[in-house]
Amino acid sequence: MQWRALVLGLVLLRLGLHGVLWLVFGLGPSMGFYQRFPLSFGFQRLRGSDGLASARSGAAGQQGTPGGPSWLQPLVVGAAAGGPQAPRRPSPGVCGPAPWGYALGSWDCGPDEYEKRYSGAFPPQLRAQMRDLARGMFVFGYDNYMAHAFPQDELNPIHCRGRGPDRGDPSNLNINDVLGNYSLTLVDALDTLAIMGNSSEFQKAVKLVINTVSFDKDSTVQVFEATIRVLGSLLSAHRIITDSKQPFGDMTIKDYDNELLHMAHDLAVRLLPAFENTKTGIPYPRVNLKTGVPPDSNNETCTAGAGSLLVEFGILSRLLGDSTFEWVARRAVKALWNLRSNDTGLLGNVVNIQTGHWVGKQSGLGAGLDSFYEYLLKSYILFGEKEDLQMFNAAYQSIQNYLRRGREACNEGEGDPPLYVNVNMFSGQLMNTWIDSLQAFFPGLQVLIGDVEDAICLHAFYYAIWKRYGALPERYNWQLQAPDVLFYPLRPELVESTYLLYQATKNPFYLHVGMDILQSLEKYTKVKCGYATLHHVIDKSKEDRMESFFLSETCKYLYLLFDEENPIHKSGTRYMFTTEGHVLSVDKRLRESPWKEFFSEDEEQEQQGKFVHRPKSQELKVINSSSNCNRVPDERRYSLPLKSIYMRQIDQMVGLV
Ligand code: DMJ
């Protein structure tokens, strides 16, 4: 008897609660946002031309959210009935009644706290203060590395010690893929010193690298990591030293005899065995710098690792006049490209280099694929090879067709705000409900192709996650509104996108974002001798590791964000950043390639048949935005990058409010 009364009581209580919710907010039973959210991401985006729109409309009809409103529609009363006359609560952006104001913050007309916080001007003194804070962050990390870790690869910032390869445990890839016993952090930091105008330290550091760093080491490293962190940095510093204009101050080196270029060559030659004895042309993931590909080598590699070598290898080839490096890197890109799904045009994240079978069928923007897309575009920007742009455009189109979910417009309209999800490369079906922190680079890439509006939108999502934790968790589950993987190793991607979006829009919003990021880095990651990886973004416990990209990318982009007067923003030269943040001047001499004959006309034709062409104007945009930094902002269009109401939606989406 008693338990029946208890159950009845609970039922009545629940009904009463729903009644109150219904009366006050118009929320029906079981309408928690987190329950609807995954459902509402089941539909395809309706966008684009070329006949895809109708196909996607069909998909939307089938897979949409019948009876399950998109996440903006919890406000719709009786949405399940779907009646056009169903009474609606005012949509966000419309002045709301008092209860909304109390429930969700002031949504009434006039500036709310979001607008007040983000749309205000950013005073020049504050800007200078933030620039100095970013420089100080770099200097603190760099000086401590030099004092406590050099000539080892990395700094352990908590115990003020150096770190090299884990010789005791060769399977410790997290360490051994990156640390080659070649003073990694010093090498990776070279061009940041130049960009910050520190010529004496740049000159000292270059000499130190020339005199002390050797690649003749019994180290088994990942080809990708050695390429982007070491090869890319050597090439960037070499270009800075030999630049006749010297925009960053006097960065010349007395009696410089192209030593850094020779070192880059030496390293690349040691990486070449990765491209031998592979049936597909896709390289082995790792090589030993002394002995080549280890006998027990893994035949599986990730797409980004194998397919993002073309920028560094291409520059090396063009500077040396030796086609070998570009040829192997380009062959790998093409081999991967040819393995894309015929139906979706998507690539997976892990492939067998001998069989060409996809071991990882997940397609997304993050780990395993990120820089593959990035380097298709950046290779085109640097070298002007049309086929790189064609591949990029086709890849971008597939991304839009299959990865982008949510509504068409960023700031307004029915349905969920857009988000890029992880799908099966063959079916386009959702594979999981997380996004990773590496994906935060994508808005920056969108800036380069001129898709600024979408970039603004996506960036806001990552920023909201940052605000919630004061960092980006390695993986964030948008269904659970919680991190899936909790560490944050001081990654640069969000800062990179923030910087590029600021250059594209000149909106002070991005300076506020940068200040937020700077302050949380100072608060949560600064330790005795540097900046430490966050082990857990919630309890803020730390790991004793400062990855080299913190100095080469995170600090650099933060500094550049606030350094309006930087030569990169002022000089007539156009610059581009590698995936490791190394600056490269876009020089028309790099566009000369005397080795076209390596790719037969037939092969090119065959490739082109598969490409989806974007409109001409889009191609022009790429060329115009070949500088990351010199874009003329369209003040009218982007005077307010995000409606403050949108920021609030996104904050809710990640569980921030
Ligand atoms: C860096 O080494 C590069 O940015 C790379 O493209 C991705 N991973 C790290 C930073 O997160």
JSON list of C-alpha atoms and ligand atoms in Angstrom, two decimals, residues 224-225 228-229 370 438 491-493 549 553 579-580, ligand 1:
[
{"chain": "A", "resi": 224, "resn": "PHE", "atom": "CA", "xyz": [54.59, 13.87, -39.82]},
{"chain": "A", "resi": 225, "resn": "GLU", "atom": "CA", "xyz": [55.76, 15.29, -36.50]},
{"chain": "A", "resi": 228, "resn": "ILE", "atom": "CA", "xyz": [55.88, 19.89, -39.36]},
{"chain": "A", "resi": 229, "resn": "ARG", "atom": "CA", "xyz": [57.79, 20.70, -36.19]},
{"chain": "A", "resi": 370, "resn": "ASP", "atom": "CA", "xyz": [42.65, 17.89, -39.93]},
{"chain": "A", "resi": 438, "resn": "LEU", "atom": "CA", "xyz": [41.94, 19.76, -33.02]},
{"chain": "A", "resi": 491, "resn": "ARG", "atom": "CA", "xyz": [46.96, 23.26, -28.00]},
{"chain": "A", "resi": 492, "resn": "PRO", "atom": "CA", "xyz": [46.83, 26.28, -30.32]},
{"chain": "A", "resi": 493, "resn": "GLU", "atom": "CA", "xyz": [43.86, 25.56, -32.60]},
{"chain": "A", "resi": 549, "resn": "PHE", "atom": "CA", "xyz": [53.76, 23.76, -30.16]},
{"chain": "A", "resi": 553, "resn": "GLU", "atom": "CA", "xyz": [51.93, 28.23, -32.14]},
{"chain": "A", "resi": 579, "resn": "THR", "atom": "CA", "xyz": [50.15, 23.60, -39.69]},
{"chain": "A", "resi": 580, "resn": "GLU", "atom": "CA", "xyz": [52.71, 24.05, -36.92]},
{"chain": "B", "resi": 1, "resn": "DMJ", "atom": "C1", "xyz": [50.48, 20.76, -33.77]},
{"chain": "B", "resi": 1, "resn": "DMJ", "atom": "O1", "xyz": [51.61, 19.97, -33.82]},
{"chain": "B", "resi": 1, "resn": "DMJ", "atom": "C2", "xyz": [49.97, 21.11, -35.13]},
{"chain": "B", "resi": 1, "resn": "DMJ", "atom": "O2", "xyz": [49.12, 22.20, -35.04]},
{"chain": "B", "resi": 1, "resn": "DMJ", "atom": "C3", "xyz": [49.27, 19.96, -35.78]},
{"chain": "B", "resi": 1, "resn": "DMJ", "atom": "O3", "xyz": [48.72, 20.30, -37.01]},
{"chain": "B", "resi": 1, "resn": "DMJ", "atom": "C4", "xyz": [48.18, 19.43, -34.89]},
{"chain": "B", "resi": 1, "resn": "DMJ", "atom": "N1", "xyz": [48.65, 19.16, -33.57]},
{"chain": "B", "resi": 1, "resn": "DMJ", "atom": "C5", "xyz": [49.49, 20.10, -32.90]},
{"chain": "B", "resi": 1, "resn": "DMJ", "atom": "C6", "xyz": [48.78, 21.10, -32.05]},
{"chain": "B", "resi": 1, "resn": "DMJ", "atom": "O4", "xyz": [47.65, 20.71, -31.44]}
]
